[in-house]
PDB file of C-alpha atoms in Angstrom:
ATOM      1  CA  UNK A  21      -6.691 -21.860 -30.997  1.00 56.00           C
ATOM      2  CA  UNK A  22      -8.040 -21.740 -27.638  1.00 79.00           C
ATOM      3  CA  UNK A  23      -6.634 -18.684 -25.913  1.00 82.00           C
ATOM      4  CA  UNK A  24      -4.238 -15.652 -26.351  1.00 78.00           C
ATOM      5  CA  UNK A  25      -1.566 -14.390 -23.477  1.00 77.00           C
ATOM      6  CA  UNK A  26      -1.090 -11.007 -23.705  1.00 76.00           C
ATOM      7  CA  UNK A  27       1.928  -9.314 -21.854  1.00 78.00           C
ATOM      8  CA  UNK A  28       2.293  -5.707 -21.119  1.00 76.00           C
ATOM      9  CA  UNK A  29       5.332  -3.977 -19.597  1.00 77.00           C
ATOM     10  CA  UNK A  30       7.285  -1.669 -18.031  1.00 68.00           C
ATOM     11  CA  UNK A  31       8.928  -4.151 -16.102  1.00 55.00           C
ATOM     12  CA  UNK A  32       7.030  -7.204 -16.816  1.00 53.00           C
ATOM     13  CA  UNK A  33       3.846  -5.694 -14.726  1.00 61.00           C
ATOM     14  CA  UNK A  34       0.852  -7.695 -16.459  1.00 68.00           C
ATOM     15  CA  UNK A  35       0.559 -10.718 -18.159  1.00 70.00           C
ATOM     16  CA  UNK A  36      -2.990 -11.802 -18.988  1.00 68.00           C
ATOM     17  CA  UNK A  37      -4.636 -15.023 -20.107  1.00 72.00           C
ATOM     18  CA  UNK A  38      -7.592 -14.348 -21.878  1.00 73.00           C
ATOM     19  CA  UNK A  39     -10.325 -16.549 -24.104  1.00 75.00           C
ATOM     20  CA  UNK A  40     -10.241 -16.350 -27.955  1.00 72.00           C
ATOM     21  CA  UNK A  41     -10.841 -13.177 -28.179  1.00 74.00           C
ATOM     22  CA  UNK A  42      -9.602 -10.417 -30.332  1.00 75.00           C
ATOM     23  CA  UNK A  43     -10.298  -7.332 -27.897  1.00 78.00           C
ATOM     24  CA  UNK A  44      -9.171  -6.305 -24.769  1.00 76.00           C
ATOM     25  CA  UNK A  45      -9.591  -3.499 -22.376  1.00 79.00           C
ATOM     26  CA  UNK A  46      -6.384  -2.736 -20.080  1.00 76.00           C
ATOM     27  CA  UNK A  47      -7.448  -0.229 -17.272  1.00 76.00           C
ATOM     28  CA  UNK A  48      -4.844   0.659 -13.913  1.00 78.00           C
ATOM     29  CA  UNK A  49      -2.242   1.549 -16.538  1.00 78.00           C
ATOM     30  CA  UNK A  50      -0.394   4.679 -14.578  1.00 77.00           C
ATOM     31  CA  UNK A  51      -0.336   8.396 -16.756  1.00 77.00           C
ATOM     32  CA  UNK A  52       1.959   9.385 -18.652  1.00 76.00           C
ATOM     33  CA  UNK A  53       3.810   6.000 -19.118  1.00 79.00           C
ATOM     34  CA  UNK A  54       5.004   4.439 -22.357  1.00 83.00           C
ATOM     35  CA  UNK A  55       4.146   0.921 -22.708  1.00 85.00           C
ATOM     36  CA  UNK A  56       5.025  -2.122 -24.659  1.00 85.00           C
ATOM     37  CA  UNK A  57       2.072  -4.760 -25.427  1.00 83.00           C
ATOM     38  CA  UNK A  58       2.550  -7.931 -27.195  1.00 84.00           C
ATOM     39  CA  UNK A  59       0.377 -11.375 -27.595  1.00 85.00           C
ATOM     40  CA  UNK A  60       0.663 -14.796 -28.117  1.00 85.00           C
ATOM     41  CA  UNK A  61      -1.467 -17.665 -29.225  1.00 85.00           C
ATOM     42  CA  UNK A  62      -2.033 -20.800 -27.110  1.00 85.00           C
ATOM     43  CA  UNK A  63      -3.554 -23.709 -28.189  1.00 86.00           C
ATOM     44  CA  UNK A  64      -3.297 -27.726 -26.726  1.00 86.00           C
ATOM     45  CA  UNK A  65       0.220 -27.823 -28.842  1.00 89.00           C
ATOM     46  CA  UNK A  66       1.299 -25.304 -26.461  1.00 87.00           C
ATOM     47  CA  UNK A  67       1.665 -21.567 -26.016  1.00 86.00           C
ATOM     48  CA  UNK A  68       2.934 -19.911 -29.853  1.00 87.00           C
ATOM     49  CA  UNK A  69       6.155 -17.243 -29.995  1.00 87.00           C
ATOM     50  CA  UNK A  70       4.849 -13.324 -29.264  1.00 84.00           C
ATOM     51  CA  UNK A  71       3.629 -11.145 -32.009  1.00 84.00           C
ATOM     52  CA  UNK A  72       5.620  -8.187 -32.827  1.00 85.00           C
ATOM     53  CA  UNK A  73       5.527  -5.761 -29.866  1.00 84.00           C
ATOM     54  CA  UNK A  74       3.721  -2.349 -30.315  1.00 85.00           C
ATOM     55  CA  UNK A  75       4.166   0.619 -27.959  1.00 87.00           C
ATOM     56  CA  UNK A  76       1.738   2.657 -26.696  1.00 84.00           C
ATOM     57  CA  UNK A  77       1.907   5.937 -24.357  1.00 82.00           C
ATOM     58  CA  UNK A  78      -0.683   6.805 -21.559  1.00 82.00           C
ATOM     59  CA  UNK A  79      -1.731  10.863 -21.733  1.00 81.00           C
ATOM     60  CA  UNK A  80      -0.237  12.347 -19.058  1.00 81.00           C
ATOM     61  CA  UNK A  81      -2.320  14.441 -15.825  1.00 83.00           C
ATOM     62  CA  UNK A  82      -2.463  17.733 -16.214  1.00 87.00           C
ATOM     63  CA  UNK A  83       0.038  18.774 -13.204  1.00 89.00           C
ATOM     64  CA  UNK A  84      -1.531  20.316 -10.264  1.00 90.00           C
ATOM     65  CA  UNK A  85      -0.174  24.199  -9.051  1.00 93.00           C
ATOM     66  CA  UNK A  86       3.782  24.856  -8.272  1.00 94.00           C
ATOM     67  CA  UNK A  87       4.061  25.574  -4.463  1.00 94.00           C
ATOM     68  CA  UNK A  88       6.662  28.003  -3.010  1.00 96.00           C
ATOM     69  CA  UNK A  89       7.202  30.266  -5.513  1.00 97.00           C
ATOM     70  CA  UNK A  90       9.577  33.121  -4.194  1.00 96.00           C
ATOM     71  CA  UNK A  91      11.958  35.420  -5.087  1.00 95.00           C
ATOM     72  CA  UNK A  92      15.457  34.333  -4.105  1.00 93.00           C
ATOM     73  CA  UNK A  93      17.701  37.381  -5.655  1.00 91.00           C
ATOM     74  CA  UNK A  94      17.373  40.656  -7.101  1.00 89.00           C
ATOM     75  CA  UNK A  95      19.716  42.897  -8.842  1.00 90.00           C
ATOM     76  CA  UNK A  96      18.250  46.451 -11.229  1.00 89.00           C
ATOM     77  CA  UNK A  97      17.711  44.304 -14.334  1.00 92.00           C
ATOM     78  CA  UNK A  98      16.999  40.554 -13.010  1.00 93.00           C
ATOM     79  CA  UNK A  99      15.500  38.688 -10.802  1.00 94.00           C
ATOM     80  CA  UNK A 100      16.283  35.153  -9.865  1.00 96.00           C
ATOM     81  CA  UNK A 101      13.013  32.868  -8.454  1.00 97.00           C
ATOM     82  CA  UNK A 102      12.822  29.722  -7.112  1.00 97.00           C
ATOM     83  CA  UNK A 103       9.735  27.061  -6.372  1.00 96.00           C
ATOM     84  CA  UNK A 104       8.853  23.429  -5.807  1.00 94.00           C
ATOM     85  CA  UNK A 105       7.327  21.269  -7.859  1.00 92.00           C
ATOM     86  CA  UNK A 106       3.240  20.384  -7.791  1.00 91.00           C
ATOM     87  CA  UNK A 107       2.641  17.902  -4.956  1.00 85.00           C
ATOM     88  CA  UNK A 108       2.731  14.165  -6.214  1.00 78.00           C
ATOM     89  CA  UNK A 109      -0.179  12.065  -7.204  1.00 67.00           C
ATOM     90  CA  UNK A 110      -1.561   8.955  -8.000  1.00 46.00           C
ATOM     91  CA  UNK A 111      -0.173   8.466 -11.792  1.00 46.00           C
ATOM     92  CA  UNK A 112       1.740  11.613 -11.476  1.00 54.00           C
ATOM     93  CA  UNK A 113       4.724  12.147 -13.770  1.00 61.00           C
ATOM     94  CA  UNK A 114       7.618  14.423 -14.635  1.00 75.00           C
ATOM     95  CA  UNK A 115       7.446  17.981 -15.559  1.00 86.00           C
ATOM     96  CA  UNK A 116       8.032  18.659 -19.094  1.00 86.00           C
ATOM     97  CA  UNK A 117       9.140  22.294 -18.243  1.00 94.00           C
ATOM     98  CA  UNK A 118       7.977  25.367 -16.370  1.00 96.00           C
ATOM     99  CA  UNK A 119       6.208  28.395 -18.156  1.00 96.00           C
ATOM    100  CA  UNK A 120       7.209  31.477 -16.634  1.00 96.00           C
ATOM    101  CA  UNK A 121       4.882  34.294 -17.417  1.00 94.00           C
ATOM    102  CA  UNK A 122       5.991  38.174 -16.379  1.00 95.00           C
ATOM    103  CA  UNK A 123       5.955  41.376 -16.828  1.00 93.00           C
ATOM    104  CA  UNK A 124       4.854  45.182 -15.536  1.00 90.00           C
ATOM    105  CA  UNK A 125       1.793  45.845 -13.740  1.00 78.00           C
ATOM    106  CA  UNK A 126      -1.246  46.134 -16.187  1.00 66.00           C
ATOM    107  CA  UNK A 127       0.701  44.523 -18.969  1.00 70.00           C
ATOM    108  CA  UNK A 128       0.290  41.317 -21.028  1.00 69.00           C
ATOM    109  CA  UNK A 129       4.316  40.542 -20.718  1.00 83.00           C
ATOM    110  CA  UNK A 130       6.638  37.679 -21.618  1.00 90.00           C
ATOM    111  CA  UNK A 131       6.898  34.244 -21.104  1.00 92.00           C
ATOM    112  CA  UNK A 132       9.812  32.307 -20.708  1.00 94.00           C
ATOM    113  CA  UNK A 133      10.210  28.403 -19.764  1.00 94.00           C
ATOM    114  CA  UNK A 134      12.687  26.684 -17.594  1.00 94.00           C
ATOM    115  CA  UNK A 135      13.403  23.022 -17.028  1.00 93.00           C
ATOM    116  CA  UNK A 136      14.323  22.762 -13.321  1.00 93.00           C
ATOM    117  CA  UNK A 137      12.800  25.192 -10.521  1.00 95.00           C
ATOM    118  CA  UNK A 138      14.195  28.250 -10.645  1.00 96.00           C
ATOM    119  CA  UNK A 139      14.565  30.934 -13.052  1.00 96.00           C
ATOM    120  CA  UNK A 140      16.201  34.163 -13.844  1.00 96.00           C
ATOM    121  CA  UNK A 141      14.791  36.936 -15.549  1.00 95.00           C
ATOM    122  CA  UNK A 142      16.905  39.529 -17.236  1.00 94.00           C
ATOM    123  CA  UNK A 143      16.684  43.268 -18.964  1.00 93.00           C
ATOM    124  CA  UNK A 144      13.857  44.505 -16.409  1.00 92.00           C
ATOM    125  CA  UNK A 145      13.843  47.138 -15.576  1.00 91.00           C
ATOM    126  CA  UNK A 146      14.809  49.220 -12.290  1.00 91.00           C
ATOM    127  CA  UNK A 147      13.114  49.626  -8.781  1.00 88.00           C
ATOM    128  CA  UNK A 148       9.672  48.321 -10.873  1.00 88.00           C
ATOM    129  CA  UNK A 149       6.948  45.956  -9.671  1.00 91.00           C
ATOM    130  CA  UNK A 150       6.671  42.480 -12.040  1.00 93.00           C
ATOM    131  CA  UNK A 151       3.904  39.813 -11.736  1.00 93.00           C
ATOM    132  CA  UNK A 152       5.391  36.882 -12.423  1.00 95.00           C
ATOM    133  CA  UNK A 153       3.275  34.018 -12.665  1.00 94.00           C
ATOM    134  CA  UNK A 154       4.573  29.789 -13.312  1.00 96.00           C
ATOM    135  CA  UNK A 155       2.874  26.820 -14.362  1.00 95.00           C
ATOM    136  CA  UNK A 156       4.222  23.016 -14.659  1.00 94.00           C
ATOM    137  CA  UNK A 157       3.697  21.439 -17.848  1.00 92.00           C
ATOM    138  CA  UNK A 158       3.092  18.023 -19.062  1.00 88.00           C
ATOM    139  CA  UNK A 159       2.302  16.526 -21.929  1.00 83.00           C
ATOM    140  CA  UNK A 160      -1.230  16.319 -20.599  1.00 84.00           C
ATOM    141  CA  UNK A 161      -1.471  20.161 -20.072  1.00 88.00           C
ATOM    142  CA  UNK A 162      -0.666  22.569 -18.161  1.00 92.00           C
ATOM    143  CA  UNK A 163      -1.506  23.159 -14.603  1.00 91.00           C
ATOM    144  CA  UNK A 164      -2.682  26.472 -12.873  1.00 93.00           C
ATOM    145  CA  UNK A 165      -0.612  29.250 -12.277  1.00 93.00           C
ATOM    146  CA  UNK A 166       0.953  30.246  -8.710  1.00 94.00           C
ATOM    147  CA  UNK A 167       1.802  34.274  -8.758  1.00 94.00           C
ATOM    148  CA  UNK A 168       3.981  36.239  -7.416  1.00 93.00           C
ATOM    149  CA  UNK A 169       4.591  40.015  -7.241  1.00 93.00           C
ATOM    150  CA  UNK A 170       8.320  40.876  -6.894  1.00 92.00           C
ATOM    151  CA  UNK A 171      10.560  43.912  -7.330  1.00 88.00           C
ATOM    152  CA  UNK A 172      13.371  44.673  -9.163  1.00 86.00           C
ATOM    153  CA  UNK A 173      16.223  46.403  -6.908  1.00 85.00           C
ATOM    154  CA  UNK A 174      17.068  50.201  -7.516  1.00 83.00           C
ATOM    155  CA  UNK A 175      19.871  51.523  -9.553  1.00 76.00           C
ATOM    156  CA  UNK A 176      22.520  53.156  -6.906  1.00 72.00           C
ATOM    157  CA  UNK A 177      22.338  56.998  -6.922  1.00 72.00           C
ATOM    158  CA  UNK A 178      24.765  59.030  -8.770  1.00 71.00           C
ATOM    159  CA  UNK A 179      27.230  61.052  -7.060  1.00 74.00           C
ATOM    160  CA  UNK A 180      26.322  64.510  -7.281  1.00 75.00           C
ATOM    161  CA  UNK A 181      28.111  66.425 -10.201  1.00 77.00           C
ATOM    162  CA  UNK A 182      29.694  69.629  -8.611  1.00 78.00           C
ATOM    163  CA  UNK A 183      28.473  72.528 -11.337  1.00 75.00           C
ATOM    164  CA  UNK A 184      29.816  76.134 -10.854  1.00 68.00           C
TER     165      UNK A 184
END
């Protein structure tokens, strides 16, 4: 045996030549990525078939803060929001979902997730502030929340009731 080649992928992106030995450190490998590694012997007869492949998975970033959050509709029991996404980064990867945190002034509240950017949130209610506060998830972590205090609309008055 003289050497091993060891090939790593998505997409073919590394193949190494390395001495005989039986440990080796892969670094530049991009977060949250799931990655196949396999190796092969070489010797002067020539270079052997690969070894059974074994997967691996980076750890994703933890995300940075959601930018944009706003409030894009409003009724007396819901409000619909709407945001973008963290800014990109080196190694940066998809959201897992959105945690939506809300509720009533000097309240714990509820917490509800979404999987795209925008959200509506039912049964509040009337003519009431809300904090509403979301976060993007990976499966790093998640990132810091970006608030936002919002109001639902006010129920339409009655019509008087003539009394005698």
């Amino acid at each position: 045996l003289i050497k091993y080649q060891i090939s790593v992928d998505p997409s073919s992106q590394m193949t190494r030549t390395v001495g005989a030995v039986t440990q080796l450190l892969l670094d530049n490998l991009m977060t949250g990525v799931t990655y196949s590694f396999s190796v092969a012997a070489i010797n002067s007869d020539g270079t052997g078939p690969d070894a059974d492949m074994v997967m691996f998975a980076t750890i994703a970033d933890i995300p940075g803060p959601i930018r944009n959050l706003m409030k894009t509709a409003s009724s007396a029991s819901s409000i619909t929001i709407s945001w973008d996404p963290p800014e990109p980064s080196d190694g940066y990867t998809n959201i897992s979902i959105y945690i939506i945190r809300y509720g009533i002034l000097d309240t714990t509240g509820e917490i509800v997730t979404s999987e795209n950017t925008q959200k509506t949130i039912i049964n509040l209610e009337p003519g009431i502030p809300y904090y509403v506060a979301v976060s993007a998830s990976t499966t790093g972590g998640n990132g810091n929340e970006t608030g936002l205090l919002v109001f639902s609309k006010e129920e339409a008055p009655v019509k008087p009731v003539k009394t005698s």
